[in-house]
Amino acid sequence: MNRALKDRVRNLLLIVPAILAISTLFGIYVYLIKESLPALKNVGAELFLSNQWYPVWDPPEFGMRNLIVNSILVTVLGSLLVLPIAYFIALYLHGYAYFREKYVIRRIFEYLSGIPSVIIAFVLLDFASPIFPKIGIYSPQNLLLALIGLFFLTIPIATILILESLDNVPRELEEASAALGANEFKTYTKVTSKAALPGIMNAIVLTANRIVGETIVVLLLGGGASIVPQKLTDPMKTLTAAIASEMSETARGSMHYHALFAAGFILIIFSTIFEIVSISILRRHKK
């Protein structure tokens, strides 16, 4: 086999999976839009503006406003809880931890990142949930418990991604900063973190997408009430929880069925927005 043929085969092996991945993603978008259209046409703006989600009533109500707000709320609160802690853990491991300490902690986090979300949810449901009624909180499953579950679910992978970004920064940048008189903390936060911004932004986007798309944790720990929680101990329900708990009980082709596909389409839009914001920030950073 000559060199030209080898290059052609190599390019083909790269192009074909890329085309398949893009086609699959495009097909998901098309299918979601197709299955969502009946709900968008028949329910209309009420789908997004109404807070009445009672799909099995007669007549049924398909207002997703509370579900959308809850999904945004969980994503924002979960990200604000996880990302700062993950960043400072990664910063410590990168700049202050001994080699052996860093190795052991990283291996622990890598192991924890592989624990299934259902295990985390089951443990919290069994051990943490019964504590709430004992301290006067009426709902044993609530927003706070869901956030705790999401924290344990996402903190390992967020920390590892940020740590890898920091470790990939050339050592010469940190040495130059130290030579100019900057202390270690200032070097790591101002110089290293800035150089690692693309990787850190990737960690932020992946963490936010992981939270907004998480199902079993918010389904088992959130409480399942389609209301906007007024405090952390109130129950709530997100778009993913609604899809997971109701899709198996809906008749194919029914309005409830199409409304759940509309919920899935909204989740895809959230993920797309996260990606666009991340790309915009990185482009501005390069300028």
PDB file of C-alpha atoms in Angstrom:
ATOM      1  CA  MET A   1       0.000   0.000   0.000  1.00  0.00           C
ATOM      2  CA  ASN A   2       1.580   3.301  -1.119  1.00  0.00           C
ATOM      3  CA  ARG A   3       1.658   6.469   0.948  1.00  0.00           C
ATOM      4  CA  ALA A   4      -1.116   8.238  -0.978  1.00  0.00           C
ATOM      5  CA  LEU A   5      -3.503   5.342  -0.458  1.00  0.00           C
ATOM      6  CA  LYS A   6      -2.640   5.179   3.243  1.00  0.00           C
ATOM      7  CA  ASP A   7      -3.383   8.891   3.618  1.00  0.00           C
ATOM      8  CA  ARG A   8      -6.678   8.468   1.775  1.00  0.00           C
ATOM      9  CA  VAL A   9      -7.732   5.585   4.037  1.00  0.00           C
ATOM     10  CA  ARG A  10      -6.682   7.533   7.144  1.00  0.00           C
ATOM     11  CA  ASN A  11      -8.696  10.580   6.047  1.00  0.00           C
ATOM     12  CA  LEU A  12     -11.676   8.375   5.281  1.00  0.00           C
ATOM     13  CA  LEU A  13     -11.500   6.814   8.751  1.00  0.00           C
ATOM     14  CA  LEU A  14     -11.588  10.324  10.240  1.00  0.00           C
ATOM     15  CA  ILE A  15     -14.262  11.773   7.972  1.00  0.00           C
ATOM     16  CA  VAL A  16     -16.802   8.933   8.160  1.00  0.00           C
ATOM     17  CA  PRO A  17     -17.209   8.981  11.999  1.00  0.00           C
ATOM     18  CA  ALA A  18     -17.404  12.789  11.914  1.00  0.00           C
ATOM     19  CA  ILE A  19     -20.168  12.679   9.285  1.00  0.00           C
ATOM     20  CA  LEU A  20     -22.025  10.006  11.262  1.00  0.00           C
ATOM     21  CA  ALA A  21     -21.794  12.048  14.477  1.00  0.00           C
ATOM     22  CA  ILE A  22     -23.026  15.229  12.784  1.00  0.00           C
ATOM     23  CA  SER A  23     -25.812  13.353  10.988  1.00  0.00           C
ATOM     24  CA  THR A  24     -26.935  11.707  14.227  1.00  0.00           C
ATOM     25  CA  LEU A  25     -27.023  15.032  16.043  1.00  0.00           C
ATOM     26  CA  PHE A  26     -28.921  16.653  13.184  1.00  0.00           C
ATOM     27  CA  GLY A  27     -31.331  13.712  13.120  1.00  0.00           C
ATOM     28  CA  ILE A  28     -32.015  14.115  16.856  1.00  0.00           C
ATOM     29  CA  TYR A  29     -32.865  17.779  16.333  1.00  0.00           C
ATOM     30  CA  VAL A  30     -35.158  16.989  13.397  1.00  0.00           C
ATOM     31  CA  TYR A  31     -36.936  14.169  15.248  1.00  0.00           C
ATOM     32  CA  LEU A  32     -37.476  16.294  18.368  1.00  0.00           C
ATOM     33  CA  ILE A  33     -38.861  19.160  16.309  1.00  0.00           C
ATOM     34  CA  LYS A  34     -41.133  16.802  14.339  1.00  0.00           C
ATOM     35  CA  GLU A  35     -42.552  15.190  17.485  1.00  0.00           C
ATOM     36  CA  SER A  36     -42.871  18.541  19.283  1.00  0.00           C
ATOM     37  CA  LEU A  37     -44.805  20.333  16.533  1.00  0.00           C
ATOM     38  CA  PRO A  38     -48.283  18.941  17.407  1.00  0.00           C
ATOM     39  CA  ALA A  39     -47.925  20.213  20.985  1.00  0.00           C
ATOM     40  CA  LEU A  40     -46.578  23.568  19.812  1.00  0.00           C
ATOM     41  CA  LYS A  41     -49.457  23.953  17.349  1.00  0.00           C
ATOM     42  CA  ASN A  42     -52.318  22.773  19.580  1.00  0.00           C
ATOM     43  CA  VAL A  43     -51.215  24.027  22.988  1.00  0.00           C
ATOM     44  CA  GLY A  44     -49.448  27.120  21.704  1.00  0.00           C
ATOM     45  CA  ALA A  45     -47.935  29.720  24.011  1.00  0.00           C
ATOM     46  CA  GLU A  46     -49.648  28.121  27.001  1.00  0.00           C
ATOM     47  CA  LEU A  47     -46.993  25.410  26.793  1.00  0.00           C
ATOM     48  CA  PHE A  48     -44.395  27.942  27.995  1.00  0.00           C
ATOM     49  CA  LEU A  49     -46.475  30.557  29.826  1.00  0.00           C
ATOM     50  CA  SER A  50     -48.831  28.443  31.942  1.00  0.00           C
ATOM     51  CA  ASN A  51     -47.752  26.913  35.248  1.00  0.00           C
ATOM     52  CA  GLN A  52     -50.448  24.242  35.192  1.00  0.00           C
ATOM     53  CA  TRP A  53     -48.857  20.877  34.374  1.00  0.00           C
ATOM     54  CA  TYR A  54     -51.690  18.372  34.791  1.00  0.00           C
ATOM     55  CA  PRO A  55     -51.484  16.171  31.672  1.00  0.00           C
ATOM     56  CA  VAL A  56     -53.866  13.469  32.955  1.00  0.00           C
ATOM     57  CA  TRP A  57     -56.705  15.801  33.902  1.00  0.00           C
ATOM     58  CA  ASP A  58     -59.813  16.173  31.807  1.00  0.00           C
ATOM     59  CA  PRO A  59     -59.247  18.521  30.079  1.00  0.00           C
ATOM     60  CA  PRO A  60     -55.464  18.171  30.386  1.00  0.00           C
ATOM     61  CA  GLU A  61     -53.136  21.079  31.160  1.00  0.00           C
ATOM     62  CA  PHE A  62     -49.693  21.230  29.560  1.00  0.00           C
ATOM     63  CA  GLY A  63     -48.141  24.351  31.074  1.00  0.00           C
ATOM     64  CA  MET A  64     -44.366  23.830  31.401  1.00  0.00           C
ATOM     65  CA  ARG A  65     -43.371  27.165  32.898  1.00  0.00           C
ATOM     66  CA  ASN A  66     -42.650  25.753  36.352  1.00  0.00           C
ATOM     67  CA  LEU A  67     -40.746  22.803  34.905  1.00  0.00           C
ATOM     68  CA  ILE A  68     -38.595  25.134  32.792  1.00  0.00           C
ATOM     69  CA  VAL A  69     -37.948  27.483  35.717  1.00  0.00           C
ATOM     70  CA  ASN A  70     -37.036  24.541  37.953  1.00  0.00           C
ATOM     71  CA  SER A  71     -34.588  23.181  35.365  1.00  0.00           C
ATOM     72  CA  ILE A  72     -32.904  26.584  35.115  1.00  0.00           C
ATOM     73  CA  LEU A  73     -32.926  26.978  38.899  1.00  0.00           C
ATOM     74  CA  VAL A  74     -31.334  23.579  39.510  1.00  0.00           C
ATOM     75  CA  THR A  75     -28.706  24.219  36.824  1.00  0.00           C
ATOM     76  CA  VAL A  76     -27.757  27.649  38.157  1.00  0.00           C
ATOM     77  CA  LEU A  77     -27.708  26.676  41.836  1.00  0.00           C
ATOM     78  CA  GLY A  78     -25.956  23.382  41.135  1.00  0.00           C
ATOM     79  CA  SER A  79     -23.277  25.067  39.007  1.00  0.00           C
ATOM     80  CA  LEU A  80     -22.736  27.811  41.590  1.00  0.00           C
ATOM     81  CA  LEU A  81     -22.336  25.154  44.261  1.00  0.00           C
ATOM     82  CA  VAL A  82     -20.054  22.792  42.339  1.00  0.00           C
ATOM     83  CA  LEU A  83     -17.799  24.920  40.136  1.00  0.00           C
ATOM     84  CA  PRO A  84     -16.149  27.241  42.721  1.00  0.00           C
ATOM     85  CA  ILE A  85     -15.381  24.298  45.016  1.00  0.00           C
ATOM     86  CA  ALA A  86     -14.093  22.221  42.094  1.00  0.00           C
ATOM     87  CA  TYR A  87     -11.900  25.127  40.963  1.00  0.00           C
ATOM     88  CA  PHE A  88     -10.239  25.621  44.355  1.00  0.00           C
ATOM     89  CA  ILE A  89      -9.734  21.879  44.850  1.00  0.00           C
ATOM     90  CA  ALA A  90      -8.080  21.728  41.420  1.00  0.00           C
ATOM     91  CA  LEU A  91      -6.029  24.824  42.244  1.00  0.00           C
ATOM     92  CA  TYR A  92      -4.787  23.213  45.458  1.00  0.00           C
ATOM     93  CA  LEU A  93      -3.916  19.957  43.727  1.00  0.00           C
ATOM     94  CA  HIS A  94      -2.132  21.796  40.928  1.00  0.00           C
ATOM     95  CA  GLY A  95      -0.009  24.143  42.980  1.00  0.00           C
ATOM     96  CA  TYR A  96       0.144  23.118  46.618  1.00  0.00           C
ATOM     97  CA  ALA A  97      -0.362  19.361  47.002  1.00  0.00           C
ATOM     98  CA  TYR A  98       2.551  16.940  47.197  1.00  0.00           C
ATOM     99  CA  PHE A  99       2.936  14.591  44.238  1.00  0.00           C
ATOM    100  CA  ARG A 100       1.720  11.537  46.154  1.00  0.00           C
ATOM    101  CA  GLU A 101      -1.168  13.474  47.683  1.00  0.00           C
ATOM    102  CA  LYS A 102      -2.212  14.766  44.274  1.00  0.00           C
ATOM    103  CA  TYR A 103      -1.992  11.276  42.767  1.00  0.00           C
ATOM    104  CA  VAL A 104      -4.148   9.672  45.483  1.00  0.00           C
ATOM    105  CA  ILE A 105      -6.810  12.414  45.508  1.00  0.00           C
ATOM    106  CA  ARG A 106      -7.023  12.429  41.728  1.00  0.00           C
ATOM    107  CA  ARG A 107      -7.476   8.660  41.615  1.00  0.00           C
ATOM    108  CA  ILE A 108     -10.226   8.921  44.242  1.00  0.00           C
ATOM    109  CA  PHE A 109     -12.023  11.582  42.206  1.00  0.00           C
ATOM    110  CA  GLU A 110     -11.683   9.531  39.031  1.00  0.00           C
ATOM    111  CA  TYR A 111     -13.228   6.574  40.831  1.00  0.00           C
ATOM    112  CA  LEU A 112     -16.057   8.696  42.242  1.00  0.00           C
ATOM    113  CA  SER A 113     -16.817  10.131  38.793  1.00  0.00           C
ATOM    114  CA  GLY A 114     -17.697   6.623  37.639  1.00  0.00           C
ATOM    115  CA  ILE A 115     -20.308   5.932  40.333  1.00  0.00           C
ATOM    116  CA  PRO A 116     -23.774   5.697  38.703  1.00  0.00           C
ATOM    117  CA  SER A 117     -26.127   8.540  39.533  1.00  0.00           C
ATOM    118  CA  VAL A 118     -28.791   6.076  40.682  1.00  0.00           C
ATOM    119  CA  ILE A 119     -26.449   4.847  43.441  1.00  0.00           C
ATOM    120  CA  ILE A 120     -25.897   8.405  44.694  1.00  0.00           C
ATOM    121  CA  ALA A 121     -29.639   9.070  44.603  1.00  0.00           C
ATOM    122  CA  PHE A 122     -30.468   5.795  46.355  1.00  0.00           C
ATOM    123  CA  VAL A 123     -27.972   6.396  49.183  1.00  0.00           C
ATOM    124  CA  LEU A 124     -29.240   9.933  49.828  1.00  0.00           C
ATOM    125  CA  LEU A 125     -32.847   8.775  49.593  1.00  0.00           C
ATOM    126  CA  ASP A 126     -32.209   6.043  52.134  1.00  0.00           C
ATOM    127  CA  PHE A 127     -29.996   7.914  54.612  1.00  0.00           C
ATOM    128  CA  ALA A 128     -30.476  11.694  54.184  1.00  0.00           C
ATOM    129  CA  SER A 129     -34.133  11.948  53.190  1.00  0.00           C
ATOM    130  CA  PRO A 130     -35.570  10.584  56.504  1.00  0.00           C
ATOM    131  CA  ILE A 131     -33.704  13.296  58.431  1.00  0.00           C
ATOM    132  CA  PHE A 132     -35.811  16.145  57.024  1.00  0.00           C
ATOM    133  CA  PRO A 133     -39.158  15.222  58.678  1.00  0.00           C
ATOM    134  CA  LYS A 134     -37.328  14.774  61.989  1.00  0.00           C
ATOM    135  CA  ILE A 135     -36.165  18.410  61.912  1.00  0.00           C
ATOM    136  CA  GLY A 136     -39.551  19.826  60.938  1.00  0.00           C
ATOM    137  CA  ILE A 137     -39.245  19.909  57.133  1.00  0.00           C
ATOM    138  CA  TYR A 138     -42.470  18.609  55.616  1.00  0.00           C
ATOM    139  CA  SER A 139     -41.015  17.252  52.355  1.00  0.00           C
ATOM    140  CA  PRO A 140     -38.335  14.553  52.683  1.00  0.00           C
ATOM    141  CA  GLN A 141     -37.483  14.981  48.986  1.00  0.00           C
ATOM    142  CA  ASN A 142     -36.797  18.560  47.988  1.00  0.00           C
ATOM    143  CA  LEU A 143     -34.593  21.011  46.096  1.00  0.00           C
ATOM    144  CA  LEU A 144     -31.855  20.932  48.738  1.00  0.00           C
ATOM    145  CA  LEU A 145     -31.555  17.136  48.655  1.00  0.00           C
ATOM    146  CA  ALA A 146     -31.460  17.198  44.843  1.00  0.00           C
ATOM    147  CA  LEU A 147     -28.654  19.798  44.923  1.00  0.00           C
ATOM    148  CA  ILE A 148     -26.679  17.651  47.371  1.00  0.00           C
ATOM    149  CA  GLY A 149     -27.046  14.687  45.021  1.00  0.00           C
ATOM    150  CA  LEU A 150     -25.982  16.773  42.019  1.00  0.00           C
ATOM    151  CA  PHE A 151     -22.989  18.056  43.978  1.00  0.00           C
ATOM    152  CA  PHE A 152     -21.663  14.553  44.678  1.00  0.00           C
ATOM    153  CA  LEU A 153     -22.446  13.552  41.090  1.00  0.00           C
ATOM    154  CA  THR A 154     -20.612  16.388  39.320  1.00  0.00           C
ATOM    155  CA  ILE A 155     -17.830  17.546  41.675  1.00  0.00           C
ATOM    156  CA  PRO A 156     -15.417  14.728  40.695  1.00  0.00           C
ATOM    157  CA  ILE A 157     -15.555  15.247  36.930  1.00  0.00           C
ATOM    158  CA  ALA A 158     -15.573  19.060  37.225  1.00  0.00           C
ATOM    159  CA  THR A 159     -12.475  18.946  39.440  1.00  0.00           C
ATOM    160  CA  ILE A 160     -10.628  16.567  37.112  1.00  0.00           C
ATOM    161  CA  LEU A 161     -11.397  18.659  34.015  1.00  0.00           C
ATOM    162  CA  ILE A 162     -10.253  21.896  35.659  1.00  0.00           C
ATOM    163  CA  LEU A 163      -7.144  20.208  37.059  1.00  0.00           C
ATOM    164  CA  GLU A 164      -6.182  18.896  33.626  1.00  0.00           C
ATOM    165  CA  SER A 165      -6.586  22.393  32.190  1.00  0.00           C
ATOM    166  CA  LEU A 166      -4.325  23.889  34.871  1.00  0.00           C
ATOM    167  CA  ASP A 167      -1.722  21.134  34.499  1.00  0.00           C
ATOM    168  CA  ASN A 168      -1.534  21.713  30.732  1.00  0.00           C
ATOM    169  CA  VAL A 169      -0.401  25.329  31.164  1.00  0.00           C
ATOM    170  CA  PRO A 170       3.330  25.658  30.350  1.00  0.00           C
ATOM    171  CA  ARG A 171       5.442  25.834  33.495  1.00  0.00           C
ATOM    172  CA  GLU A 172       7.393  28.727  31.980  1.00  0.00           C
ATOM    173  CA  LEU A 173       4.393  31.050  32.437  1.00  0.00           C
ATOM    174  CA  GLU A 174       4.268  30.369  36.169  1.00  0.00           C
ATOM    175  CA  GLU A 175       8.035  30.746  36.503  1.00  0.00           C
ATOM    176  CA  ALA A 176       7.928  34.081  34.668  1.00  0.00           C
ATOM    177  CA  SER A 177       5.145  35.298  36.953  1.00  0.00           C
ATOM    178  CA  ALA A 178       7.130  34.275  40.039  1.00  0.00           C
ATOM    179  CA  ALA A 179      10.210  36.022  38.640  1.00  0.00           C
ATOM    180  CA  LEU A 180       8.200  39.259  38.400  1.00  0.00           C
ATOM    181  CA  GLY A 181       7.376  39.037  42.104  1.00  0.00           C
ATOM    182  CA  ALA A 182       3.880  37.501  42.088  1.00  0.00           C
ATOM    183  CA  ASN A 183       3.117  35.112  44.913  1.00  0.00           C
ATOM    184  CA  GLU A 184       1.917  31.579  44.284  1.00  0.00           C
ATOM    185  CA  PHE A 185      -1.789  32.255  44.779  1.00  0.00           C
ATOM    186  CA  LYS A 186      -1.747  35.270  42.465  1.00  0.00           C
ATOM    187  CA  THR A 187       0.195  33.310  39.862  1.00  0.00           C
ATOM    188  CA  TYR A 188      -2.231  30.399  39.908  1.00  0.00           C
ATOM    189  CA  THR A 189      -5.379  32.553  39.898  1.00  0.00           C
ATOM    190  CA  LYS A 190      -4.270  35.313  37.511  1.00  0.00           C
ATOM    191  CA  VAL A 191      -1.756  33.692  35.161  1.00  0.00           C
ATOM    192  CA  THR A 192      -2.356  29.938  35.164  1.00  0.00           C
ATOM    193  CA  SER A 193      -6.140  30.188  35.305  1.00  0.00           C
ATOM    194  CA  LYS A 194      -6.229  32.741  32.491  1.00  0.00           C
ATOM    195  CA  ALA A 195      -4.056  30.545  30.290  1.00  0.00           C
ATOM    196  CA  ALA A 196      -6.262  27.559  31.136  1.00  0.00           C
ATOM    197  CA  LEU A 197      -9.507  29.425  30.457  1.00  0.00           C
ATOM    198  CA  PRO A 198     -10.537  27.345  27.383  1.00  0.00           C
ATOM    199  CA  GLY A 199     -10.319  24.143  29.424  1.00  0.00           C
ATOM    200  CA  ILE A 200     -12.040  25.728  32.416  1.00  0.00           C
ATOM    201  CA  MET A 201     -14.876  26.961  30.190  1.00  0.00           C
ATOM    202  CA  ASN A 202     -15.189  23.443  28.794  1.00  0.00           C
ATOM    203  CA  ALA A 203     -15.502  22.141  32.361  1.00  0.00           C
ATOM    204  CA  ILE A 204     -18.170  24.738  33.132  1.00  0.00           C
ATOM    205  CA  VAL A 205     -20.219  23.873  30.042  1.00  0.00           C
ATOM    206  CA  LEU A 206     -19.939  20.115  30.606  1.00  0.00           C
ATOM    207  CA  THR A 207     -20.920  20.501  34.267  1.00  0.00           C
ATOM    208  CA  ALA A 208     -23.922  22.696  33.421  1.00  0.00           C
ATOM    209  CA  ASN A 209     -25.004  20.264  30.700  1.00  0.00           C
ATOM    210  CA  ARG A 210     -24.576  17.356  33.106  1.00  0.00           C
ATOM    211  CA  ILE A 211     -26.792  19.067  35.663  1.00  0.00           C
ATOM    212  CA  VAL A 212     -29.517  20.255  33.282  1.00  0.00           C
ATOM    213  CA  GLY A 213     -29.693  16.803  31.695  1.00  0.00           C
ATOM    214  CA  GLU A 214     -29.545  14.763  34.897  1.00  0.00           C
ATOM    215  CA  THR A 215     -32.648  12.664  35.429  1.00  0.00           C
ATOM    216  CA  ILE A 216     -32.508  10.060  38.167  1.00  0.00           C
ATOM    217  CA  VAL A 217     -31.116  12.340  40.902  1.00  0.00           C
ATOM    218  CA  VAL A 218     -33.777  15.040  40.487  1.00  0.00           C
ATOM    219  CA  LEU A 219     -36.462  12.414  39.884  1.00  0.00           C
ATOM    220  CA  LEU A 220     -35.795  10.520  43.120  1.00  0.00           C
ATOM    221  CA  LEU A 221     -34.659  13.407  45.321  1.00  0.00           C
ATOM    222  CA  GLY A 222     -36.560  16.444  43.990  1.00  0.00           C
ATOM    223  CA  GLY A 223     -39.997  15.608  45.325  1.00  0.00           C
ATOM    224  CA  GLY A 224     -41.906  15.492  42.021  1.00  0.00           C
ATOM    225  CA  ALA A 225     -44.054  18.597  42.546  1.00  0.00           C
ATOM    226  CA  SER A 226     -44.497  20.831  39.490  1.00  0.00           C
ATOM    227  CA  ILE A 227     -44.229  24.044  41.528  1.00  0.00           C
ATOM    228  CA  VAL A 228     -41.456  26.595  41.758  1.00  0.00           C
ATOM    229  CA  PRO A 229     -39.850  26.135  45.198  1.00  0.00           C
ATOM    230  CA  GLN A 230     -39.926  29.213  47.413  1.00  0.00           C
ATOM    231  CA  LYS A 231     -37.160  27.816  49.639  1.00  0.00           C
ATOM    232  CA  LEU A 232     -34.536  25.101  49.415  1.00  0.00           C
ATOM    233  CA  THR A 233     -36.638  22.606  51.357  1.00  0.00           C
ATOM    234  CA  ASP A 234     -39.627  22.765  48.982  1.00  0.00           C
ATOM    235  CA  PRO A 235     -40.254  19.918  46.501  1.00  0.00           C
ATOM    236  CA  MET A 236     -39.864  20.540  42.786  1.00  0.00           C
ATOM    237  CA  LYS A 237     -39.889  18.832  39.401  1.00  0.00           C
ATOM    238  CA  THR A 238     -37.712  19.480  36.354  1.00  0.00           C
ATOM    239  CA  LEU A 239     -38.162  18.791  32.644  1.00  0.00           C
ATOM    240  CA  THR A 240     -35.989  15.681  32.812  1.00  0.00           C
ATOM    241  CA  ALA A 241     -37.932  14.306  35.781  1.00  0.00           C
ATOM    242  CA  ALA A 242     -41.214  14.850  33.938  1.00  0.00           C
ATOM    243  CA  ILE A 243     -39.949  13.048  30.841  1.00  0.00           C
ATOM    244  CA  ALA A 244     -38.545  10.108  32.804  1.00  0.00           C
ATOM    245  CA  SER A 245     -41.569   9.626  35.049  1.00  0.00           C
ATOM    246  CA  GLU A 246     -44.323  10.148  32.479  1.00  0.00           C
ATOM    247  CA  MET A 247     -43.096   9.013  29.046  1.00  0.00           C
ATOM    248  CA  SER A 248     -43.662   5.306  29.762  1.00  0.00           C
ATOM    249  CA  GLU A 249     -47.273   6.001  30.769  1.00  0.00           C
ATOM    250  CA  THR A 250     -48.294   8.089  27.762  1.00  0.00           C
ATOM    251  CA  ALA A 251     -50.005   6.808  24.638  1.00  0.00           C
ATOM    252  CA  ARG A 252     -47.863   7.191  21.536  1.00  0.00           C
ATOM    253  CA  GLY A 253     -49.159  10.074  19.450  1.00  0.00           C
ATOM    254  CA  SER A 254     -51.156  11.641  22.277  1.00  0.00           C
ATOM    255  CA  MET A 255     -50.815  15.326  23.153  1.00  0.00           C
ATOM    256  CA  HIS A 256     -49.085  14.367  26.401  1.00  0.00           C
ATOM    257  CA  TYR A 257     -46.572  12.367  24.341  1.00  0.00           C
ATOM    258  CA  HIS A 258     -45.827  15.332  22.071  1.00  0.00           C
ATOM    259  CA  ALA A 259     -45.616  17.728  25.023  1.00  0.00           C
ATOM    260  CA  LEU A 260     -42.881  15.580  26.568  1.00  0.00           C
ATOM    261  CA  PHE A 261     -40.960  15.712  23.303  1.00  0.00           C
ATOM    262  CA  ALA A 262     -41.301  19.489  23.450  1.00  0.00           C
ATOM    263  CA  ALA A 263     -39.726  19.315  26.910  1.00  0.00           C
ATOM    264  CA  GLY A 264     -36.824  17.350  25.414  1.00  0.00           C
ATOM    265  CA  PHE A 265     -36.436  19.940  22.680  1.00  0.00           C
ATOM    266  CA  ILE A 266     -36.230  22.679  25.306  1.00  0.00           C
ATOM    267  CA  LEU A 267     -33.419  20.764  27.024  1.00  0.00           C
ATOM    268  CA  ILE A 268     -31.512  20.570  23.728  1.00  0.00           C
ATOM    269  CA  ILE A 269     -31.937  24.331  23.352  1.00  0.00           C
ATOM    270  CA  PHE A 270     -30.478  24.842  26.846  1.00  0.00           C
ATOM    271  CA  SER A 271     -27.419  22.778  25.917  1.00  0.00           C
ATOM    272  CA  THR A 272     -26.986  24.705  22.676  1.00  0.00           C
ATOM    273  CA  ILE A 273     -27.170  28.024  24.540  1.00  0.00           C
ATOM    274  CA  PHE A 274     -24.467  26.863  26.966  1.00  0.00           C
ATOM    275  CA  GLU A 275     -22.206  25.983  24.042  1.00  0.00           C
ATOM    276  CA  ILE A 276     -22.817  29.304  22.268  1.00  0.00           C
ATOM    277  CA  VAL A 277     -22.107  31.323  25.422  1.00  0.00           C
ATOM    278  CA  SER A 278     -18.913  29.340  26.012  1.00  0.00           C
ATOM    279  CA  ILE A 279     -17.697  29.894  22.446  1.00  0.00           C
ATOM    280  CA  SER A 280     -18.497  33.618  22.681  1.00  0.00           C
ATOM    281  CA  ILE A 281     -16.512  33.989  25.903  1.00  0.00           C
ATOM    282  CA  LEU A 282     -13.532  32.139  24.450  1.00  0.00           C
ATOM    283  CA  ARG A 283     -13.542  34.255  21.300  1.00  0.00           C
ATOM    284  CA  ARG A 284     -13.622  37.418  23.374  1.00  0.00           C
ATOM    285  CA  HIS A 285     -10.761  36.041  25.489  1.00  0.00           C
ATOM    286  CA  LYS A 286      -8.618  35.415  22.379  1.00  0.00           C
ATOM    287  CA  LYS A 287      -9.158  39.002  21.212  1.00  0.00           C
TER     288      LYS A 287
END
